[in-house]
Tab-separated table of C-alpha atoms in Angstrom:
chain	number	residue	atom	x	y	z
A	1	UNK	CA	0.000	0.000	0.000
A	2	UNK	CA	1.084	3.568	-0.532
A	3	UNK	CA	2.842	5.328	2.351
A	4	UNK	CA	1.498	8.857	2.859
A	5	UNK	CA	3.685	11.441	4.583
A	6	UNK	CA	2.782	14.696	6.294
A	7	UNK	CA	0.295	15.782	8.939
A	8	UNK	CA	-2.553	13.251	8.849
A	9	UNK	CA	-6.177	14.351	8.672
A	10	UNK	CA	-9.045	12.424	10.266
A	11	UNK	CA	-9.851	10.943	6.842
A	12	UNK	CA	-6.264	9.755	6.454
A	13	UNK	CA	-6.403	8.035	9.868
A	14	UNK	CA	-9.637	6.303	8.806
A	15	UNK	CA	-8.032	5.175	5.526
A	16	UNK	CA	-5.002	3.855	7.405
A	17	UNK	CA	-7.194	1.925	9.863
A	18	UNK	CA	-9.081	0.440	6.897
A	19	UNK	CA	-5.770	-0.673	5.334
A	20	UNK	CA	-5.962	1.572	2.276
A	21	UNK	CA	-2.830	3.630	3.058
A	22	UNK	CA	0.056	3.569	5.525
A	23	UNK	CA	0.970	6.675	7.503
A	24	UNK	CA	4.660	7.502	7.220
A	25	UNK	CA	4.895	10.412	9.643
A	26	UNK	CA	5.664	14.079	9.181
A	27	UNK	CA	9.360	13.749	8.359
A	28	UNK	CA	10.480	12.347	5.013
A	29	UNK	CA	13.254	12.636	2.446
A	30	UNK	CA	13.673	11.613	-1.189
A	31	UNK	CA	14.926	8.260	0.149
A	32	UNK	CA	11.815	7.568	2.242
A	33	UNK	CA	9.958	4.408	1.121
A	34	UNK	CA	6.881	4.836	-1.068
A	35	UNK	CA	5.131	1.503	-0.389
A	36	UNK	CA	4.658	-0.914	2.515
A	37	UNK	CA	3.466	-4.527	2.544
A	38	UNK	CA	-0.162	-4.965	3.674
A	39	UNK	CA	0.467	-8.186	5.633
A	40	UNK	CA	0.335	-7.568	9.417
A	41	UNK	CA	3.660	-9.266	10.255
A	42	UNK	CA	5.510	-8.040	7.164
A	43	UNK	CA	7.818	-5.063	7.495
A	44	UNK	CA	8.797	-4.865	3.804
A	45	UNK	CA	8.966	-1.399	2.283
A	46	UNK	CA	10.103	-0.474	-1.221
A	47	UNK	CA	10.259	2.259	-3.794
A	48	UNK	CA	11.429	5.727	-2.959
A	49	UNK	CA	9.190	8.701	-2.315
A	50	UNK	CA	11.380	10.976	-4.441
A	51	UNK	CA	10.998	8.699	-7.486
A	52	UNK	CA	7.310	9.635	-7.795
A	53	UNK	CA	7.973	13.358	-7.562
A	54	UNK	CA	10.525	14.116	-10.294
């Protein structure tokens, strides 16, 4: 699922609880991961946030 960075709104919290997005926090860099595995025990993350914003 996509990792969303920045200050989270109430709607973003609801989407995260529903498993539609992952909250990445307020601090990020171009090297921050863009995606996270949906499986509960999986900690895999991939892609880079900066790659989507060229």
